[in-house]
Each structure stands twice: as C-alpha cells, then as structure tokens.
CSV table of C-alpha atoms in Angstrom, one decimal:
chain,number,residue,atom,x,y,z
A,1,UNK,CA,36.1,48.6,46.6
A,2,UNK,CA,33.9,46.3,44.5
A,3,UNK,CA,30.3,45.0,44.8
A,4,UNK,CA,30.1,41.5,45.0
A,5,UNK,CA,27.2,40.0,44.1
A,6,UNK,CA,26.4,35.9,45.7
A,7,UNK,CA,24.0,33.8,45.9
A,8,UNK,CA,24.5,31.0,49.1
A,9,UNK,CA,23.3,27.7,49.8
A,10,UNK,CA,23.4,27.9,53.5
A,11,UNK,CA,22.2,24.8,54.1
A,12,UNK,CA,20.8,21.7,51.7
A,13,UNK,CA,16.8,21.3,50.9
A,14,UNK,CA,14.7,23.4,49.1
A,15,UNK,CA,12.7,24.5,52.2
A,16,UNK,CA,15.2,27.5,52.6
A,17,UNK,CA,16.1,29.8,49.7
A,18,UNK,CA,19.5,30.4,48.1
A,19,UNK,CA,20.8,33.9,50.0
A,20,UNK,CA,21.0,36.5,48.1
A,21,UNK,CA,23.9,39.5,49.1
A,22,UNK,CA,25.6,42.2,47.2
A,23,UNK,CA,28.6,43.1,49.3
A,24,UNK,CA,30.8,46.5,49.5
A,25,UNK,CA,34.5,44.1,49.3
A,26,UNK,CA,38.0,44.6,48.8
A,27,UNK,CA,38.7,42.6,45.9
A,28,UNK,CA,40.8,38.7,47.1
A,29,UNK,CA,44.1,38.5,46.3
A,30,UNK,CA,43.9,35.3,44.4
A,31,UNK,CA,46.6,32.5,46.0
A,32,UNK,CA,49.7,31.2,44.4
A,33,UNK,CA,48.0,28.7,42.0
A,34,UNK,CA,44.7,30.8,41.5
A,35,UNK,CA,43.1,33.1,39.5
A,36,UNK,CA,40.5,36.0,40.0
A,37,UNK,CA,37.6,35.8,37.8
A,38,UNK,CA,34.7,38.3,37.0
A,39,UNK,CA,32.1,36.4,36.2
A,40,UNK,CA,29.8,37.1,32.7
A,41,UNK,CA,27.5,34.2,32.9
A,42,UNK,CA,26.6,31.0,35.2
A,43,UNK,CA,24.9,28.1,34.0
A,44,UNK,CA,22.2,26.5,36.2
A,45,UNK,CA,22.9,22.9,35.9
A,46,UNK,CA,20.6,20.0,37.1
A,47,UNK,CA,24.0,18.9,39.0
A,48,UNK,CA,23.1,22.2,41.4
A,49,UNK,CA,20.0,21.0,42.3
A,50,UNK,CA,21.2,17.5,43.1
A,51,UNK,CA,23.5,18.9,44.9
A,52,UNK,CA,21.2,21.3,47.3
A,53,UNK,CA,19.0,18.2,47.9
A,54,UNK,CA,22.1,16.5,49.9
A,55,UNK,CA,22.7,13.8,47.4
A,56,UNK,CA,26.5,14.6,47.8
A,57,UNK,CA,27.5,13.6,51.5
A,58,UNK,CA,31.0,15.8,51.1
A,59,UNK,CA,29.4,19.1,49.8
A,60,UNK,CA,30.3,21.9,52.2
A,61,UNK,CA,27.9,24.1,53.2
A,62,UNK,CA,27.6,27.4,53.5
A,63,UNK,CA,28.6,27.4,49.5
A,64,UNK,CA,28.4,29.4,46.6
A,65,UNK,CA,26.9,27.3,44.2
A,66,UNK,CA,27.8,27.1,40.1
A,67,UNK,CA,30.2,25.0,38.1
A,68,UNK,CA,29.2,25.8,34.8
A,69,UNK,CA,31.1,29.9,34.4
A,70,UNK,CA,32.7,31.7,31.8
A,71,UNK,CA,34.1,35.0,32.8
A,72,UNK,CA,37.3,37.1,32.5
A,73,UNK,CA,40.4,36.8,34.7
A,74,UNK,CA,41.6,39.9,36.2
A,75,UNK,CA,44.3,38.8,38.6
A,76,UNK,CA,46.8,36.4,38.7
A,77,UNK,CA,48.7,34.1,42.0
A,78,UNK,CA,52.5,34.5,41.7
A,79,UNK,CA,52.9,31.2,40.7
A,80,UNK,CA,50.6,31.4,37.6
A,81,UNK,CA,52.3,31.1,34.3
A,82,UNK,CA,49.4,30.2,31.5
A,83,UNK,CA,46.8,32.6,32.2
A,84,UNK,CA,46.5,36.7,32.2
A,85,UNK,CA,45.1,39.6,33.1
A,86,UNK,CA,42.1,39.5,30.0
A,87,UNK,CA,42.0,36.0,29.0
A,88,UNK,CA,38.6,34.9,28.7
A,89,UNK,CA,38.2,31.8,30.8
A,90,UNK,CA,35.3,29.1,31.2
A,91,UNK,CA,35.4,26.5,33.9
A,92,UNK,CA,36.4,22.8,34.0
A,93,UNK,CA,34.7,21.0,37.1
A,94,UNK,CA,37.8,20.6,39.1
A,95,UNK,CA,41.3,21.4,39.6
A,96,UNK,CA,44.2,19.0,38.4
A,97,UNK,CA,47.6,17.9,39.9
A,98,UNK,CA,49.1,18.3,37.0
A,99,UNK,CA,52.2,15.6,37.7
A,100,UNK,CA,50.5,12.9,37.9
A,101,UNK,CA,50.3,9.7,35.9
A,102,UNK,CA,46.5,10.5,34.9
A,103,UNK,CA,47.7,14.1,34.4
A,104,UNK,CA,50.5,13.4,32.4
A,105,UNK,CA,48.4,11.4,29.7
A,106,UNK,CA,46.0,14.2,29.6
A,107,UNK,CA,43.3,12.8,31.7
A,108,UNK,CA,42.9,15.3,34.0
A,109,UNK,CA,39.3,15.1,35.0
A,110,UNK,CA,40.5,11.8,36.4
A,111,UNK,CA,43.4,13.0,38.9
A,112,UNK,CA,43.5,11.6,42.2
A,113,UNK,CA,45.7,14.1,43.7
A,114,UNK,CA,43.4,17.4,43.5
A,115,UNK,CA,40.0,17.8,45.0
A,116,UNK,CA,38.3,21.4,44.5
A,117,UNK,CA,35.3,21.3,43.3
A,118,UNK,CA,33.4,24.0,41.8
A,119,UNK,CA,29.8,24.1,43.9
A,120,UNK,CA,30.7,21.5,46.6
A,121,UNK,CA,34.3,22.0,48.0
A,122,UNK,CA,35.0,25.4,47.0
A,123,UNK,CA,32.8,27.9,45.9
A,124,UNK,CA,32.0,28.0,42.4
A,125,UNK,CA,30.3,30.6,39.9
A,126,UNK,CA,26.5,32.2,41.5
A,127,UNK,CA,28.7,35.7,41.9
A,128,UNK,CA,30.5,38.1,39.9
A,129,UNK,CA,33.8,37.3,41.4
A,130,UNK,CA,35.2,33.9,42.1
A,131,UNK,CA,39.0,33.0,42.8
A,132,UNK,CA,39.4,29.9,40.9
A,133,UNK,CA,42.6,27.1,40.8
A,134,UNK,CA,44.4,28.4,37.5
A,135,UNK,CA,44.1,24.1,36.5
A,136,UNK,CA,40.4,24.3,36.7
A,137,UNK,CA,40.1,26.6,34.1
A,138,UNK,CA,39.8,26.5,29.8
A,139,UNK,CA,40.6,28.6,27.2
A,140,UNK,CA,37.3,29.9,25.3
A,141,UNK,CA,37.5,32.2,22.4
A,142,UNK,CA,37.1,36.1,23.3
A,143,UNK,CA,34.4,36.0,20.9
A,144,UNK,CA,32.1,34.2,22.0
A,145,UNK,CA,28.9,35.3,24.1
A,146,UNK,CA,29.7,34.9,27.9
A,147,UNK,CA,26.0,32.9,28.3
A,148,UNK,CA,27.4,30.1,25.5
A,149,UNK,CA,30.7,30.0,26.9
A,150,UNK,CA,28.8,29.1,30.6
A,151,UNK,CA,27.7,25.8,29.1
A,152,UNK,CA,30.2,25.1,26.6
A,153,UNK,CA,32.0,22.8,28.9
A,154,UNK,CA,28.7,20.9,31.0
A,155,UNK,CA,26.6,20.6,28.2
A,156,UNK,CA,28.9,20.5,25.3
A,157,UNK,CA,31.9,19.0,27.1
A,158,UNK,CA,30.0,16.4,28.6
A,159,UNK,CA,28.2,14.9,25.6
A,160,UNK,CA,31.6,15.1,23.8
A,161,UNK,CA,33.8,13.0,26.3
A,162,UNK,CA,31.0,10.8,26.4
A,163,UNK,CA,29.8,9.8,23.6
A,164,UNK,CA,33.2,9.4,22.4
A,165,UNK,CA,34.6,6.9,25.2
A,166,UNK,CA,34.4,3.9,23.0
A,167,UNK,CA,36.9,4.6,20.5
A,168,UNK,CA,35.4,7.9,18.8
A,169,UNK,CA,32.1,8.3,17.3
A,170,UNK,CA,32.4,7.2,13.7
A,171,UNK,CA,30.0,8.5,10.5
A,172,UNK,CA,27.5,6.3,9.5
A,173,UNK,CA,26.2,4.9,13.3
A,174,UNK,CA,23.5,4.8,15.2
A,175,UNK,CA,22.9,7.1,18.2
A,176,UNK,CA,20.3,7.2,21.0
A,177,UNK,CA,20.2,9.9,23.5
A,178,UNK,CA,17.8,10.2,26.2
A,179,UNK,CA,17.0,13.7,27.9
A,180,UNK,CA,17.8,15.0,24.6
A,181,UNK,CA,15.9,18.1,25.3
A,182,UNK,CA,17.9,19.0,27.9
A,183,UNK,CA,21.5,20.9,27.9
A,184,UNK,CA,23.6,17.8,27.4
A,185,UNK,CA,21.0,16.0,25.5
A,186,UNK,CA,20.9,18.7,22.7
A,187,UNK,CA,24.4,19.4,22.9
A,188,UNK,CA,24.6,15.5,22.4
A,189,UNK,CA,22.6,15.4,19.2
A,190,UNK,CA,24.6,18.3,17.4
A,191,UNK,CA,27.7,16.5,17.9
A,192,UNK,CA,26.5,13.4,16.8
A,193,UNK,CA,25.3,15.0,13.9
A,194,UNK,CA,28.6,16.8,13.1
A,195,UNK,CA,29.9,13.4,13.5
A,196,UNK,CA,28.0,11.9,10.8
A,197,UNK,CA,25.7,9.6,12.7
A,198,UNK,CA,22.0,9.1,12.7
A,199,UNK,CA,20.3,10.0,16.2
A,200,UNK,CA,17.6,9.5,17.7
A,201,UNK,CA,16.7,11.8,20.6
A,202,UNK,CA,14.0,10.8,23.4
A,203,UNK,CA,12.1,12.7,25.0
A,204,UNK,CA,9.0,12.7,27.8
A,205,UNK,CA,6.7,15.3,26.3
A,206,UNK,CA,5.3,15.5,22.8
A,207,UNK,CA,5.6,19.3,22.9
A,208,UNK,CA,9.3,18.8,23.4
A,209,UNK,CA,9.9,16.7,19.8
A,210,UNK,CA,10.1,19.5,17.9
A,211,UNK,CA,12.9,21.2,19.1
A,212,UNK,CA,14.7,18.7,19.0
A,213,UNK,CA,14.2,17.6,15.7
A,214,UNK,CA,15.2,21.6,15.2
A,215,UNK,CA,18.5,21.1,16.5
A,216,UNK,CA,19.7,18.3,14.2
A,217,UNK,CA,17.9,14.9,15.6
A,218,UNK,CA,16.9,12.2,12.7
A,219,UNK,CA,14.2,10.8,14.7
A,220,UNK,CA,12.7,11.4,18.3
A,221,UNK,CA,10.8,9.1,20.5
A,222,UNK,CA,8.3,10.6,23.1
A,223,UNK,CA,8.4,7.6,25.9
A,224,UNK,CA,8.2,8.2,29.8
A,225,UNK,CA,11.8,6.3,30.0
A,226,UNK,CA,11.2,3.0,30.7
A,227,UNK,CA,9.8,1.6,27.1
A,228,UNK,CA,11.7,3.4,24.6
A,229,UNK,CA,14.0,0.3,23.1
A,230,UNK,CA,10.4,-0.7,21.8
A,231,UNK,CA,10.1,2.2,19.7
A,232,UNK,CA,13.5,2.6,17.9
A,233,UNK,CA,13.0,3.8,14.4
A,234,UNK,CA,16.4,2.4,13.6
A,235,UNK,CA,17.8,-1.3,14.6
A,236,UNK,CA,19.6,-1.1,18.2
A,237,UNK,CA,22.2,1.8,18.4
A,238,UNK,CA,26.0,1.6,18.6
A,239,UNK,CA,26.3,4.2,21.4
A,240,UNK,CA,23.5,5.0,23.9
A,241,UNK,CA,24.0,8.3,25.5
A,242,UNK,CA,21.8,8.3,28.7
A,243,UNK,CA,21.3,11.7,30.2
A,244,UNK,CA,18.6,10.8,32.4
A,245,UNK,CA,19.9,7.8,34.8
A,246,UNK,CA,17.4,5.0,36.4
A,247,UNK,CA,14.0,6.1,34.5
A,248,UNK,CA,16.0,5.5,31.6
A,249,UNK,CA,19.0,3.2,32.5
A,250,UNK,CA,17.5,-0.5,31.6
A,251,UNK,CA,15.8,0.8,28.7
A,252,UNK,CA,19.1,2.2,27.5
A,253,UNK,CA,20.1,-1.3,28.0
A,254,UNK,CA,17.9,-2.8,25.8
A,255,UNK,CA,18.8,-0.2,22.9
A,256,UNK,CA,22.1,-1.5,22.6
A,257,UNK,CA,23.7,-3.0,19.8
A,258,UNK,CA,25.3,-6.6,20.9
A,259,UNK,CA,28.7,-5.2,21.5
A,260,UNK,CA,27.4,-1.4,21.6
A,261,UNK,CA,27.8,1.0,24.6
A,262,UNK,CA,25.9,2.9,26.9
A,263,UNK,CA,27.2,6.1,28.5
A,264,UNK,CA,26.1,7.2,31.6
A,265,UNK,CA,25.9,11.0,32.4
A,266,UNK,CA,22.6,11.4,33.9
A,267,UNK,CA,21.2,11.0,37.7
A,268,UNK,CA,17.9,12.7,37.9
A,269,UNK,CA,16.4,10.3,40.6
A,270,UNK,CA,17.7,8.8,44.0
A,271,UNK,CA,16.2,5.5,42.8
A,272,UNK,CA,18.8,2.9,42.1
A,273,UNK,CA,19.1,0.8,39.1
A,274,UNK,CA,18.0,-2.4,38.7
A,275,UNK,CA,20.3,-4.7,36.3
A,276,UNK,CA,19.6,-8.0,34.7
A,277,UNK,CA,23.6,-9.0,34.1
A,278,UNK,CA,22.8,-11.9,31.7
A,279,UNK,CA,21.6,-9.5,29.7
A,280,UNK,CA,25.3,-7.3,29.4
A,281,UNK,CA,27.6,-10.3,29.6
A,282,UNK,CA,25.2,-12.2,26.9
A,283,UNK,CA,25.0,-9.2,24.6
A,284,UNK,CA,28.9,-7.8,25.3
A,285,UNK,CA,27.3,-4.7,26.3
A,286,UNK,CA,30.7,-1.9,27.5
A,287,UNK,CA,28.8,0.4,30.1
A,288,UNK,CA,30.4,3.6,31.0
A,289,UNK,CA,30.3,7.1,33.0
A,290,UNK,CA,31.8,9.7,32.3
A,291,UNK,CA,32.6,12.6,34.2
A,292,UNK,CA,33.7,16.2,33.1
A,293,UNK,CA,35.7,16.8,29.5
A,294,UNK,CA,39.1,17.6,29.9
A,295,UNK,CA,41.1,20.5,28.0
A,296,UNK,CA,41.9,18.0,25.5
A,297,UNK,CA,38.4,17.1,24.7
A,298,UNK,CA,37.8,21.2,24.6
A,299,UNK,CA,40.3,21.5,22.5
A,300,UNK,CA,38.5,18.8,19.8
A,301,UNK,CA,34.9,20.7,20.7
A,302,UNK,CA,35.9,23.8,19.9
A,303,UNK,CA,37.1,22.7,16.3
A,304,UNK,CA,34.0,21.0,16.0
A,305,UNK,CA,32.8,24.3,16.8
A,306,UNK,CA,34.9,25.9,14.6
A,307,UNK,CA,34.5,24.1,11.4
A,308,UNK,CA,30.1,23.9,11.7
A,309,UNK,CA,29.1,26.4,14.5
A,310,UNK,CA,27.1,24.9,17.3
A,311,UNK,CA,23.7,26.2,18.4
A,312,UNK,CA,23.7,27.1,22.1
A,313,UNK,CA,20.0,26.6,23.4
A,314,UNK,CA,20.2,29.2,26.1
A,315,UNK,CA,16.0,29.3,27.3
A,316,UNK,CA,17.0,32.3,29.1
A,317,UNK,CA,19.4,34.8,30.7
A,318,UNK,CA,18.4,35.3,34.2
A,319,UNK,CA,19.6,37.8,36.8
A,320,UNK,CA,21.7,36.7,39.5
A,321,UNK,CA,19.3,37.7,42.3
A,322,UNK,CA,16.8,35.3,41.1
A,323,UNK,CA,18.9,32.2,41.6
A,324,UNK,CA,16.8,30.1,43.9
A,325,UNK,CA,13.6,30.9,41.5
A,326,UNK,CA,15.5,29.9,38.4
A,327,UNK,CA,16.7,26.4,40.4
A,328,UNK,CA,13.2,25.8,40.9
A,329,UNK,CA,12.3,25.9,37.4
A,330,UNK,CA,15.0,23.9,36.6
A,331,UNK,CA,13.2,21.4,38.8
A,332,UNK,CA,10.1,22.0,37.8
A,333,UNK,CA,10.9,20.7,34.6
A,334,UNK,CA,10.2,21.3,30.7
A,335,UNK,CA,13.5,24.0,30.4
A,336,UNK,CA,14.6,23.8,26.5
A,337,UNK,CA,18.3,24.1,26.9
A,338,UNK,CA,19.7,25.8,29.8
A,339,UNK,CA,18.9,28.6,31.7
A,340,UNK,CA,21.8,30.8,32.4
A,341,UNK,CA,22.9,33.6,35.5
A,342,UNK,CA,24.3,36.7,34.9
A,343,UNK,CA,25.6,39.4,37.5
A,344,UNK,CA,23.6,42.5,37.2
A,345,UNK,CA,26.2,45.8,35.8
C-alpha cells in the first residue's frame, strides 16, 4: 500500500476548489505503453488555469491537473523498451505515435495520431503517482533538482522551440519578449542571451524590471501591452516572442522587423485579436505558434544547459495540498518565475 496524494478539478470555474485527497492505494500496474511515475515536483502553469476556466471545450473533468512534472519512474508496461526502473523523467505535453510521418522527422509534438494530454485527457502531474505514456516522457539529468526539472520543458522548452521556428536564432539579432517576467518569458531571455542576441524584455510593472534585467535582458520596457513598439530601445526586432497573446499581439506586430517574425506562445485573455493584414503582407511579417518542444529541441536545451547553466526562477516550492491556493496566485498575478508543487514525504 502507498499513499497517494491528488489534487482534482472536479469541475471547471474557480467558484469550487481543487479537491484535495491522500488515498491508502495499491500502486497501478502501468499499461503496455506506460510508465509509473513518483512525482518530485509539479509546475503550476498559467495553461492550468486556462484550463479550469473552461477555455478548452475537450478537457475531461473530473481531472488531475499538471503538465509540467519531473519525477522518477518506478514501473514499467511490458511493452516498454527505453525507460527503467530509476530513470529520472520530466514530461513532454503529450504522447506521440511514433510511426508517423510527423514522428518520423522528429516532430513529435505535432502527431496527429496520439491524443493524451497531460491535464485535459488524461490525468497529469497534481499527485505523487501518475502512470504516464512512456512517448510522453524526456530524459532529464539525475542531477538536477526535481523543482527545475518541472519546468525545464514549459518554460524552457517552450521559449526554445519558439524562438527558434524561423530558421534558428542567430548571434548578433534583435529580440523582443513580452511577459518576460514570467516562466517562459525569463526562460526566453536566457536563451536568447546564450544565443548571442540583444533582448529586450517587456514587462507591466516597474517593480518587475529588475529581475529581469537580473536574468540576462539588455533592455526592458515597462508598457501595459498595447504601446510597447513605441518604446523599443533598439530598431524593430528580428524575432518577437509574445508570451502574453491579445494585450500584446498587435503591438508585437508593430515590433517587427520587415521580414521578422513573431511567435505566439501566450493566451492570457479570451479576447480575440484584432489584425490589420496590410500591415503583415506589406511588411512580409512570418507569424507563428508553437506548441510544446519536442525531445529533439530538449536535447539542444539541455546542451545549452550544459555548456552555460541556466537559472531556474522557481518563486516558490509549495506543498501539494495547497494547490487551488497556489492557482489563485498564479492568477492573481505578479509571480517571478514559476511556482512549483511538491508531494509532501
């Protein structure tokens, strides 16, 4: 027997709480393809909270929130060949076919043939133990602290695949990121900077400029969203990293280089975009999302990683039991980095 420890969204809104349990269980048998995981650490992602407001018509509820896990496996399906008992593990956001066409090239965040999703179709990483696909799962060095190794991949990851969608970032240009105080945003700015780019991180509050300036930013621009591109410090940027979404979106726009790009990771508001085309087709403006990092892109982090070590802005480890209150100061605002579950021992 083991005690499991879970916080539920039963149902979507924020006029319930997250249930809290901690269960007397047998541990699963993890299936075929899957993996048991114990869980070290959870990040609490602004995704979650978009999420529990019922933004995502296919998210099943009751669910077991949390995409953003590092942990260690401790069982293994039958028909599980690349992971062990031990290996330390963090969390892609889906599963993977692995046969097809997408999968074959290594674009496996893009498969159209798998569909489990960590925090909406399956449940993902607000326990101690979650059975996971074995294909929605990354390789993290034992090393590293379980609360880093959380947000490697959402944070990190994200930025990463991102801002290097239009043919890798290359030393010497010019880099906007909005949100930049938040986990992808200052994830976004160290890359950059390992890169060899200038950035310039923006920001809502003036209390917020210095840390990121801290974490590598060249310049940072306190602006509510919508008037930024009047304030550059630099001429317009080759890649715009926008980790806020509509507030931000046109301004983004604007701060484009004639033939620069804009990559679109965040969606903070419900509010849809409004787009003067003229301006993209005039200006040869390549506007992008991007979804979650794949292996591969892991892979490239980690050497990043590797080579100049990474500072993980983790505002603060908080016990499992007080998931719902640690959502709500997610939305609250004003969180420097990412605030991070971790099962009580």
């Amino acid at each position: 027997m083991a005690t499991q420890q879970r916080a539920r969204l039963i149902e979507t809104g924020w006029d319930r709480d997250l249930e809290y349990e901690e269960l007397e269980i047998e541990l699963p048998t993890p299936g075929a393809d899957e993996v048991l995981v114990e869980v070290g650490a959870c990040g609490v992602a602004y995704r979650d909270l978009i999420d529990r407001a019922g933004r995502l018509p296919f998210l099943m509820t009751p669910i077991v929130q949390g995409h953003e896990v590092a942990g260690r496996i401790i069982a293994a399906g039958d028909e599980v060949s690349v992971w062990k008992k031990g290996d330390h593990v963090g969390t892609l956001h889906r599963d993977s076919c692995g046969s097809c066409e997408r999968c074959e090239v290594g674009e496996t965040s893009l498969c159209l043939n798998a569909g489990r999703v960590f925090g909406i179709t399956i449940d993902g990483g607000y326990q101690r133990y979650m059975t996971a696909p074995a294909r929605a799962l990354y390789r993290v060095p034992a090393s590293m602290k379980p609360a880093h190794a959380a947000v490697l991949n959402s944070t990190f990851g994200t930025a990463y695949r991102a801002l290097n969608r239009f043919g890798g970032l290359k030393a010497g240009q010019r880099v906007i990121i909005t949100g930049a105080n938040g986990g992808v945003g200052i994830g976004g700015v160290q890359i950059a900077k390992r890169m060899g780019c200038e950035v310039a991180g923006v920001v809502r509050r003036p209390e917020l400029a210095e840390f990121v300036l801290a974490a590598g930013a060249d310049h940072v621009i306190v602006d509510e969203g919508g008037g930024f591109h009047k304030k550059l410090p630099f001429g317009a940027a080759d890649v715009v990293l926008d980790c806020v979404g509509q507030p931000t979106f046109n301004a983004s726009l604007r701060a484009a280089v004639i033939g620069g790009g804009l990559a679109v990771v965040g969606n903070v508001s419900d509010k849809r975009a409004e787009v003067n085309l003229g301006s993209i087709v005039v200006r040869d403006i390549r506007i992008v999302g991007s979804t979650g990092a794949t292996p591969t892109d892991l892979a490239r982090l980690l050497a990043l990683h590797e080579a100049q070590p990474f500072e993980f802005f983790v505002d603060e480890e908080v016990p499992l039991r007080e998931a719902d209150a640690a959502q709500r100061r997610v939305l609250a605002g004003g969180i420097r980095g990412r605030l991070v579950l971790v099962p009580q021992t």
